[in-house]
CSV table of C-alpha atoms in Angstrom, one decimal:
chain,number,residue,atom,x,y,z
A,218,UNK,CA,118.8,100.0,106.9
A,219,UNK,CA,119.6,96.5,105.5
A,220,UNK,CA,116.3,95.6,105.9
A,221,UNK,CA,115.0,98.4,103.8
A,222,UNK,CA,117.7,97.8,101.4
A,223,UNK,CA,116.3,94.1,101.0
A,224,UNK,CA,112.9,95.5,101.4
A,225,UNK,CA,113.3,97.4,97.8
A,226,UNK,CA,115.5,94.6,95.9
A,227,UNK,CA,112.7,92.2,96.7
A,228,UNK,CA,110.3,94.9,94.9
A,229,UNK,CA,112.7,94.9,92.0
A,230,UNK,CA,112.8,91.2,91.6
A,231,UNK,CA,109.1,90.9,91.5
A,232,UNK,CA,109.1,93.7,89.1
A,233,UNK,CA,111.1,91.8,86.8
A,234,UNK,CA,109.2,88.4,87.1
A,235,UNK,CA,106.4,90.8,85.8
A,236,UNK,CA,108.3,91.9,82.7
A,237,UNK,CA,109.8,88.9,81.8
A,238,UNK,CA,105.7,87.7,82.2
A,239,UNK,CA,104.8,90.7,80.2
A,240,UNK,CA,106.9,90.1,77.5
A,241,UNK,CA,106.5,86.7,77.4
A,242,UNK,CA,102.9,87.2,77.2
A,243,UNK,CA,103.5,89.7,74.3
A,244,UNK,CA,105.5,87.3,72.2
A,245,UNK,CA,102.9,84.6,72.6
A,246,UNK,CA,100.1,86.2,71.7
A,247,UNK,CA,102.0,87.6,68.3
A,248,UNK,CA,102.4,83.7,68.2
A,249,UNK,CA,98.7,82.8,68.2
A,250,UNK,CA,100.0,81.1,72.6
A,251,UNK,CA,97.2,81.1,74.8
A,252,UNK,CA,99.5,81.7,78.3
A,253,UNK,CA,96.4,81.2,80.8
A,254,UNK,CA,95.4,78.4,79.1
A,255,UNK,CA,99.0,76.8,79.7
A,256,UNK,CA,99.1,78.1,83.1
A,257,UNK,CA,95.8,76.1,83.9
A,258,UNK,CA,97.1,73.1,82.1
A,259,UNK,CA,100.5,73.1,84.5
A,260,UNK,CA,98.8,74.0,87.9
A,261,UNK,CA,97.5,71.0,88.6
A,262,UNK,CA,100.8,69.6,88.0
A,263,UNK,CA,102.3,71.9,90.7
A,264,UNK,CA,104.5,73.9,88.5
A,265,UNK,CA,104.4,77.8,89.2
A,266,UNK,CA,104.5,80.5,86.5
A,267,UNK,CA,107.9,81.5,86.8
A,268,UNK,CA,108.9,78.0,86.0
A,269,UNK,CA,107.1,78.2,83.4
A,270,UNK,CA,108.4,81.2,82.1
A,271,UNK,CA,111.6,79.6,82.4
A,272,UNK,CA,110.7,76.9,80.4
A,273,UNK,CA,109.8,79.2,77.7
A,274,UNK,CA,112.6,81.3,78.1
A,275,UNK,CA,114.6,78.1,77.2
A,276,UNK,CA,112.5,77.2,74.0
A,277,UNK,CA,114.5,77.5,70.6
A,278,UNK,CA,112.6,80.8,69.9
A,279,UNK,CA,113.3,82.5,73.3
A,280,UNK,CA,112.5,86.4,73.7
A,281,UNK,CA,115.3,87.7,74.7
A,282,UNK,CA,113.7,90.8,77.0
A,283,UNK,CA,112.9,88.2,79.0
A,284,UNK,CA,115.4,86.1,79.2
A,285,UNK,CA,117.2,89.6,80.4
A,286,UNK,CA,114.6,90.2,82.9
A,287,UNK,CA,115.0,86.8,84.7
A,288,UNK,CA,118.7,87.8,84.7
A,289,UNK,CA,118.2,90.8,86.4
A,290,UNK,CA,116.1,89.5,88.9
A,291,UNK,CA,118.9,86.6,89.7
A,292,UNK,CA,121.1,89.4,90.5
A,293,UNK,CA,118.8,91.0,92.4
A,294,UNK,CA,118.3,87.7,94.5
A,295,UNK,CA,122.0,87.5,94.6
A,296,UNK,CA,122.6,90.9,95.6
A,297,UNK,CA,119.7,89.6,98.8
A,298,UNK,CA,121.6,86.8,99.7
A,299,UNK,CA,124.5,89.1,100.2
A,300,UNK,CA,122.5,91.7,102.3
A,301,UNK,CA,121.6,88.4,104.5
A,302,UNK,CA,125.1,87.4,105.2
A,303,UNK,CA,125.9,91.3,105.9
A,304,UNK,CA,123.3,91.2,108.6
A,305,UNK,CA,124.3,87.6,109.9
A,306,UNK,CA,127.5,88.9,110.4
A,307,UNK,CA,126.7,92.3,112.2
A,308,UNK,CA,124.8,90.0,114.6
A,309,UNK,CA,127.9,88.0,115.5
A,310,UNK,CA,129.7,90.9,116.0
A,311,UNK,CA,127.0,92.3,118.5
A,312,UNK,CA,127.3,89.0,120.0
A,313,UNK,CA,130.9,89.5,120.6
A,314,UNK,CA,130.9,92.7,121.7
A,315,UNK,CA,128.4,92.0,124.1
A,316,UNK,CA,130.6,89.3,125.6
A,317,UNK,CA,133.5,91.2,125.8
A,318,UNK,CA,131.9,94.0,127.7
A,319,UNK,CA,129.9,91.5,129.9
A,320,UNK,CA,133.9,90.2,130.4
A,321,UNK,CA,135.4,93.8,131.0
A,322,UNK,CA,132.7,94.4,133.6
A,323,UNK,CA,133.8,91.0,135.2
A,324,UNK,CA,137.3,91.5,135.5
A,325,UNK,CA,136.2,95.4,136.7
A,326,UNK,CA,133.8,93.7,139.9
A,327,UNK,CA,136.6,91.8,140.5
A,328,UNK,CA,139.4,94.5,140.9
A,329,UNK,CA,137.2,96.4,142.6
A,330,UNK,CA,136.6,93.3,145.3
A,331,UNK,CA,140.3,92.5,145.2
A,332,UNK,CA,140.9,96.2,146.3
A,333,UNK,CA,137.9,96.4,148.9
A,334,UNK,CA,139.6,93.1,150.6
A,335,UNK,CA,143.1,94.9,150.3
A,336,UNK,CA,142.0,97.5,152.3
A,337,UNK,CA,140.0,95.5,154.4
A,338,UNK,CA,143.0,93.8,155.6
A,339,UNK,CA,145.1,96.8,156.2
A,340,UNK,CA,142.7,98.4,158.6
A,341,UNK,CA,143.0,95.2,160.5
């Protein structure tokens, strides 16, 4: 279930990459900005679009849809992180409960031989 969960908040985080892309997009074409052409300029240098929406996002004339966008999608990956350390901590418990039956079991063999020896001795 916590898969699924992470599953759709990864969806939601690229959706908003998209809008905050969108809307960046938007605002720079009102602004006579050629985005692909920046894109093609900044790939050989390694940096990915989202950085560079970041960097736009920063710029004194920032659109704000975006800027909210990116936000949401931080939460989003927040909200991930969260459903990672959920499932980390299930597994330890699983862990845990698997070693103390496998211990419970022990101690049961062991009664169980204890008892078989008891009466072992009595009918000698």
């Amino acid at each position: 279930m916590l898969e699924k969960k992470e599953g759709v908040l990864l969806k939601k985080a690229a959706a908003e990459v998209e809008k905050a892309k969108e809307f960046t997009r938007a605002k720079n074409k009102r602004a006579g900005f050629d985005f692909n052409s920046l894109i093609f300029m900044l790939s050989p240098v390694g940096h990915s679009p989202d950085y560079l929406i970041m960097i736009m996002s920063l710029s004194h004339d920032h659109d704000p849809s975006a800027i909210q966008c990116l936000k949401r999608k931080r939460l989003y990956e927040q909200q991930i992180e969260q459903l990672g350390n959920f499932q980390l901590r299930i597994h330890d418990q699983m862990i845990l409960l698997e070693g103390a039956k496998a211990t419970t079991e022990t101690v049961d063999a062991l009664r169980t031989g204890a008892s078989a020896m008891k009466a072992m001795q009595k009918a000698t």
